[in-house]
Amino acid sequence: MSKREFYTIHERIWHWLQALTIIALMVTGFEIHSPHVFKVMGFETAVRVHNAFAVLLLINAALGFFYFFTAGLLKIFGPRSADFMHLAILQARYYLFGIFRGDPHPMQRTPENKLNPLQQMVYLSILNILLPVQIVTGILIWGAQRWPAAIEQFGGLGLLIPIHLLTAWFFLADTIAHVYMTTTGPTIFADIKQMITGREAEGGH
Amino acid sequence: MLRSPGLILAAVIMASVALVAGLVQLQKPDTTAHDNPRAAMATPAAHTSHETFYTGKSLTTGPEVTAACIECHAQAAQDFMHTAHWTWAGDHAERDGQSVAIGKKNLLNNFCISVESNWAACTTCHAGYGWRDENFDFAEATNIDCLVCHDQSGQYRKQGGTGGMPAADVDLLEAAKSVARPSRVNCGTCHFSGGGGDAVKHGDLDGTMVHPTADIDVHMGRYDLQCVDCHRTTKHEIAGRSMSVSISNTRRATCVDCHAQTPHPDQRLNAHTTAIACQTCHIPEMAVRAPTKMTWDWSKAGEDRPEADPHEYLKIKGEFTYESNAAPEYYWYDGHAERYLKGDEIEPKLVTQINRPLGDATDPAAKIWPFKVHRGKQVYDTNTNKFLVPKTAGEGGYWTDFDWDQALRLGSEKSGLDYSGEYGFAATEMFWPLSHMVAPANQALQCADCHGAAGRMDFEALGYKGDPMQRGARRQQGVLRQGNEGAR
Amino acid sequence: MNRLLLHSTPVALALILSTLAPTAMAGALHPEVQLLDVGGQPVTRSGQAVSPMRSCGGCHDTKWIEAHSPHSSLGLGEPGGREYDAGPGSINRFDPLTYDRVSFDGEFTFGIADWLKRHGARHVGGGFATHDADGTPLTDLESAKAGAFTHALGDDGEAVVWDWQASGTAEMNCFLCHLPTPDDQARRLALAEGRFGDVATATLQGAGVAEQTASGWNYPGVAPDGTVRLPIESPSPQNCGICHGTTVTAPGDPFFFAPSADRRATLTTGSIFAPGRIPRSGMNVASRDSLARPWDVHAERLLECTDCHSSVNNPAHFAESSETRPQHLRYDARRMDIGEYLLQPSHEFARGRSAQTTARRDLDDSMRRCESCHQAEAAHDWLPYRDRHLMGLQCEACHVPEQFGTTLANIDWTILDRDGEPIRRYRGTTGDPDDPRTLVEAYRPVLLPRADASGQTRLTPHNLVTSWFWVDGSTGAPVSRKRLEHAFLTGDGFHSSMLKALDATGDGKVSASEQGLYNPHQVNVLAARLEEVGVSDPQIRGEIQPFGTHHGVATGRWATRDCRSCHGEGSRTTEEFWLADFAPGGVMPEPVGDSGVEFAGELKISECGHVVYQPDPKLAGLYLFGTSRAAWADSIGRLTVLLVLAGVFLHAGLRLILAQASRREERS
């Protein structure tokens, strides 16, 4: 059977651009936080690059959201049936036990139905909680330069930066987990290939 | 086509890269250098080694060497013979409605006075062979001394008193093989020892520039620039004007040949460049190491004093004073000078200015320059009121016989001046603008060195109404001559 | 457009009023003065000392001037100070650097006359030197019981009546500041000898018009009626420097100055107001050949003290404060005219707001700040987050990155040396500070948060001077020097019990390294000795006084420009600032309470046993990228990542193992 297009060019571009941007932001962000530990490009350059990629992230996130919203793709992230929790538990069991036994993947993926319930929960929280928090705190931290008095209203840098930092750590943790989870497909690299070519994975599930 | 995924991807990538790069660049400070002198420097021609040349040639005399050079460099010889280093006359002056070539060959100064009648000794510093008297053949190319400027063997010397012939112990073949682009040693052989000794004459040129440290001269010390890097030469025409013999303002070697006109990051300092020459701030002292002669009183010559210190008295020359690490004097200078010419009348009670820098505060083209002023007393005819040319070197010269009358007679025969038989000594001043011994930028003059109570500038004497720091520049003070403002 | 026209009146006035360069013309601007003595008689007739109040009072309202001169009053009559101070100013606030406190109330230990003799060199005269706190002239005072104004310490250390009629009083000494060459040596001699009435005339000797004789004064060059032309001018930095700090005017001057209490700003902050480049001076600063920068860029650019610290009613400089100025006005051109000003020139000088000046708080921030003259925005385009930096840092934080003068670090009054002097230690040098050959290393002032005029907290550079001294436990007042000397010193050295306690090597001498209270036993011995001389409950107190550094400004590449100076591990904002090698008696010092500086940081003993102060700007609400830590965020974050990594490796490991196992099964 011909491979179906799982990910449109738009989704792929958005995904990889997001990935690149977030990684760049993490690298430069950690250098800004501990320049004596991470000596990649110098403190001053790291600040500039971080700001530049932040703008890119903002544009990409906004455009991505617009695309997903207008193309009606937002429903991918939401529960589709009443037995959402049941399916979620099944999925969890698969990852914790079934995968070791060589069980088949519990979910049949279709282009309209790409994310398993666990993925839906995680991505939803990343995109709706972590990302907005990071973006908002980031803008406010940058805004301390522009609107210093207003920023004090939000708790000042002393509150904003630790939140931004903690969220960054969570992003790091999520990135590690996310990259690892892509290896849980039919083959180790099948899912990544899917995100590059857009075509359905071999032996699709 | 529009929907081609590859195209979309490419477009997105390019847009992202452009965005990020643009944003990073946007935040970068503007660090464009104000001044990039390296870029303006000329690249010297590649060196061709002459080590293997001259096979089968016997090079035992200077002219023989020159003949060998001319075999390949005939055009160079022709070019050279048009230049002031050969003719010792470059500029022209008006004299009785006629244009007369003037230069070292016929001008007077207040050091050893004049080369006329003293050629055999003085022309040790001529880039030629055999100028012993007034009959030197300037048209003969083999009389050119190529080696004095181009020798790099280090053993080439010209014998004193011979009209510029090489010393007997010089290995001319070795010298000829070593020729290359002139170094500081070549130029300095003559220019460091003007006036009869190292550091005597210029105030900013002496033997310490052979291997200078950065604080002696930053160009030659820190960057090892050779003379010809600034005194650029095309067809043997060497850029540069010495106010001692030149009065025109063309073919100069200037700071702005390489440096920007306003190279300072500080705007206040840049504003000074309209009225102050670069040299004024950047040459805080002259004769940084070796002392230079500041006064020369010929009238005291001939006395039998114990010559304890040649820096104070010599029987052949008279009384002197020397100074080292001295502050220059400051005068306006627009690039032209007024020159005392041989045969001009003087006012013996007043100080005659041998070469007065032209320009004043009202002239927008004039800037304040640092000068070494050499003051002296030299011999003049008390009846005609004109400075005389004494024969000093050689047979019958003052340095041998200590007889002024005889020296003046002999000198007048050659110089063409009338000698009435009665002579006296009159005061002179000679101005030497300084352009060498440039200190490193962090040792330049500071504000309080010129302005304020402790400052070295006498603003009122210079034509200002008061200190420009308080009263403004010439324009604000109303000192500039109307109509010329803006003209440079 | 003519720049000069644009600046209009203030500049014209400034040119007239602030004659900067004393050329031959400038001194001649002031009309002839008739020199009068205290009785109003021309001094040429009476042979008496000159009275500036009378002489200058012929044209200027000297009484008004004296009344408006904090230099004269030094805080007398003002409320303020700590609980053991009599006031907030130099005359009535305890200052460990001078130590002597005039005993305005309570038991007499030190009088005004004593203060003038010992410390009067840093006083311009007038104020309490001529009148008591109620305004009564000192010469009219009746002496009932021993009081500060009426008595002084006699030779045996007891209170004796001071005869002001005989000594004269030290009037406000116009000549000290307004003559280009005041004779400061003669003036100090007159003060030290108690000839207060002669002080002004001694100063006048510098103008060559006064001569001391056995019977009084001679005035050569003065007309018989007492008139003379004096080169009276507005004060130059040389005048101000006599008392305030090291000032030099000639850039090539190879000066050397040893630290001195007279040049207080240099002693307490290390700043030197000199125009020349550091290598041109005679100060032995470490690595000076690489420091081709002027000591102070404003001095280099020929600004004078009075350009910034002008009289508050000087019409050329006057700018109404933003508190009273209506919003629609940037500048109100209406002002006093010159004649009125010259009649009553206020001698309240504009000043900023420094940590060390505690009197006349109403004069705080009357001075133009950096931004009154400089456009920081234009010059700092290269600086990322420029506005944030300008908001969180005082200009001096980057523009006074280090100080090169020999700076006082701590002063230990808990023991005295053989001469009755405390032990003083300096920053960056261990040798003899009076020796020009002693090498001095520059120090970096500590950045402490301080609220400025607008209430904005900014990091400002300071030097911290720590002092330890004995206090009377019952009153909290520092023990007077008289008592300390009585307790610790005998005629030819240390008191025996003290000697025994301090002499660790047992050689009968107390060497420099032994001069210090290193253990509780020594403290007890000295405390017991103090109790013997009448101090109840002697305690040691340590006090840290911050001194703001505002001079010695660097510009261009000499200012701090590298992000890593503050952002990163070795940040200036958190580096330990050395206070002392040890805490005498183990007493940790406390910051003085009224400096306005927030001591947001930790006072502690460092690893090598030194008393240090480690600032933490985060405690003052200033977060610095790369330096400030958010420990909880880092901990939780790191833990999360570690857990995830662990989980990933475990999961992947298991999958790998099981996959290999199943492959082996398939093969077999």
Tab-separated table of C-alpha atoms in Angstrom, chain C residues 250-399:
chain	number	residue	atom	x	y	z
C	250	ALA	CA	49.983	70.389	35.921
C	251	PRO	CA	49.868	67.186	33.855
C	252	GLY	CA	53.618	66.708	33.865
C	253	ASP	CA	53.924	67.111	37.634
C	254	PRO	CA	55.804	64.070	39.004
C	255	PHE	CA	53.911	64.286	42.278
C	256	PHE	CA	54.035	61.965	45.224
C	257	PHE	CA	51.685	62.223	48.157
C	258	ALA	CA	51.743	59.977	51.171
C	259	PRO	CA	48.318	59.148	52.590
C	260	SER	CA	47.280	61.795	55.048
C	261	ALA	CA	44.186	62.520	57.065
C	262	ASP	CA	44.258	65.987	55.579
C	263	ARG	CA	43.724	64.684	52.088
C	264	ARG	CA	40.748	62.767	53.261
C	265	ALA	CA	39.084	61.771	50.013
C	266	THR	CA	42.321	60.236	48.824
C	267	LEU	CA	42.883	58.497	52.132
C	268	THR	CA	39.407	57.029	52.289
C	269	THR	CA	38.781	56.217	48.650
C	270	GLY	CA	42.123	56.355	46.873
C	271	SER	CA	40.906	58.897	44.360
C	272	ILE	CA	43.353	61.427	43.037
C	273	PHE	CA	42.189	64.411	41.001
C	274	ALA	CA	45.104	64.932	38.670
C	275	PRO	CA	45.183	65.606	34.914
C	276	GLY	CA	48.357	63.788	33.969
C	277	ARG	CA	48.682	60.196	32.957
C	278	ILE	CA	49.543	57.827	35.745
C	279	PRO	CA	53.056	56.971	34.460
C	280	ARG	CA	53.936	60.679	34.428
C	281	SER	CA	53.430	60.984	38.172
C	282	GLY	CA	55.740	59.958	40.949
C	283	MET	CA	53.315	57.506	42.539
C	284	ASN	CA	54.568	53.964	42.571
C	285	VAL	CA	51.489	52.218	41.265
C	286	ALA	CA	51.802	48.593	40.223
C	287	SER	CA	51.967	48.074	36.450
C	288	ARG	CA	51.862	51.812	35.989
C	289	ASP	CA	53.572	51.754	32.613
C	290	SER	CA	50.565	49.998	31.171
C	291	LEU	CA	48.201	52.502	32.767
C	292	ALA	CA	48.480	55.252	30.166
C	293	ARG	CA	45.313	56.882	31.403
C	294	PRO	CA	44.768	60.136	33.237
C	295	TRP	CA	44.187	59.898	36.983
C	296	ASP	CA	40.844	61.573	36.477
C	297	VAL	CA	39.417	62.430	33.077
C	298	HIS	CA	37.601	65.528	34.352
C	299	ALA	CA	40.860	66.840	35.738
C	300	GLU	CA	42.454	66.081	32.393
C	301	ARG	CA	39.765	68.047	30.643
C	302	LEU	CA	40.495	70.948	32.942
C	303	LEU	CA	37.318	70.911	34.942
C	304	GLU	CA	37.668	72.326	38.408
C	305	CYS	CA	35.992	71.423	41.644
C	306	THR	CA	33.807	74.512	41.497
C	307	ASP	CA	32.463	73.541	38.094
C	308	CYS	CA	30.477	70.774	39.743
C	309	HIS	CA	30.559	71.757	43.403
C	310	SER	CA	29.443	75.305	42.849
C	311	SER	CA	27.777	77.550	45.353
C	312	VAL	CA	24.073	76.713	45.467
C	313	ASN	CA	23.027	80.230	44.612
C	314	ASN	CA	25.674	80.877	41.974
C	315	PRO	CA	23.593	82.325	39.134
C	316	ALA	CA	25.868	80.782	36.497
C	317	HIS	CA	25.277	77.256	37.731
C	318	PHE	CA	21.979	77.511	39.479
C	319	ALA	CA	19.364	75.031	38.346
C	320	GLU	CA	16.177	74.731	40.257
C	321	SER	CA	15.628	71.278	41.650
C	322	SER	CA	12.975	69.134	40.051
C	323	GLU	CA	11.043	69.127	43.305
C	324	THR	CA	10.012	72.732	43.000
C	325	ARG	CA	10.342	73.289	39.299
C	326	PRO	CA	6.978	73.140	37.547
C	327	GLN	CA	6.585	70.383	35.031
C	328	HIS	CA	6.253	72.610	32.031
C	329	LEU	CA	9.648	74.213	32.598
C	330	ARG	CA	12.908	72.592	31.722
C	331	TYR	CA	14.879	75.580	32.890
C	332	ASP	CA	13.869	78.748	34.690
C	333	ALA	CA	16.112	81.573	33.500
C	334	ARG	CA	15.217	83.985	36.285
C	335	ARG	CA	17.956	84.178	38.862
C	336	MET	CA	19.921	86.353	41.199
C	337	ASP	CA	22.018	88.952	39.468
C	338	ILE	CA	25.772	88.986	39.827
C	339	GLY	CA	25.926	91.888	42.203
C	340	GLU	CA	23.504	90.281	44.622
C	341	TYR	CA	25.410	87.066	44.386
C	342	LEU	CA	28.741	88.674	45.116
C	343	LEU	CA	27.259	90.370	48.138
C	344	GLN	CA	25.895	87.157	49.541
C	345	PRO	CA	27.495	84.172	47.870
C	346	SER	CA	26.277	81.122	49.667
C	347	HIS	CA	29.049	78.902	50.860
C	348	GLU	CA	26.770	75.929	50.813
C	349	PHE	CA	28.287	73.984	48.013
C	350	ALA	CA	26.416	71.702	45.739
C	351	ARG	CA	27.098	68.098	46.393
C	352	GLY	CA	25.830	64.717	45.489
C	353	ARG	CA	24.771	62.140	47.936
C	354	SER	CA	27.695	60.232	49.280
C	355	ALA	CA	27.780	57.650	51.979
C	356	GLN	CA	30.128	59.575	54.160
C	357	THR	CA	28.551	63.008	54.392
C	358	THR	CA	25.910	62.977	57.045
C	359	ALA	CA	25.398	66.644	57.864
C	360	ARG	CA	23.199	69.116	55.988
C	361	ARG	CA	21.193	66.421	54.335
C	362	ASP	CA	19.149	69.134	52.689
C	363	LEU	CA	22.100	69.772	50.426
C	364	ASP	CA	22.099	66.207	49.137
C	365	ASP	CA	21.722	65.940	45.383
C	366	SER	CA	22.059	69.671	44.859
C	367	MET	CA	24.922	68.963	42.514
C	368	ARG	CA	24.511	68.230	38.882
C	369	ARG	CA	24.837	64.540	38.307
C	370	CYS	CA	26.729	62.928	35.462
C	371	GLU	CA	23.626	63.016	33.319
C	372	SER	CA	23.319	66.779	33.698
C	373	CYS	CA	26.295	67.136	31.408
C	374	HIS	CA	26.712	63.766	29.742
C	375	GLN	CA	24.373	62.035	27.358
C	376	ALA	CA	24.867	58.501	28.462
C	377	GLU	CA	22.434	57.142	25.874
C	378	ALA	CA	24.440	58.514	23.003
C	379	ALA	CA	27.721	57.209	24.274
C	380	HIS	CA	26.549	53.728	25.180
C	381	ASP	CA	24.995	52.460	21.996
C	382	TRP	CA	27.413	49.594	22.024
C	383	LEU	CA	26.128	48.355	25.373
C	384	PRO	CA	23.489	45.603	25.216
C	385	TYR	CA	20.569	46.210	27.564
C	386	ARG	CA	21.846	49.726	27.889
C	387	ASP	CA	18.868	51.172	29.709
C	388	ARG	CA	18.853	48.340	32.191
C	389	HIS	CA	22.529	48.957	32.928
C	390	LEU	CA	22.007	52.676	33.284
C	391	MET	CA	19.149	51.973	35.640
C	392	GLY	CA	20.878	49.487	37.862
C	393	LEU	CA	24.347	51.000	37.966
C	394	GLN	CA	25.647	54.375	38.959
C	395	CYS	CA	27.946	55.783	36.299
C	396	GLU	CA	30.828	55.394	38.711
C	397	ALA	CA	30.327	51.634	38.918
C	398	CYS	CA	31.973	51.229	35.522
C	399	HIS	CA	33.734	54.558	35.240
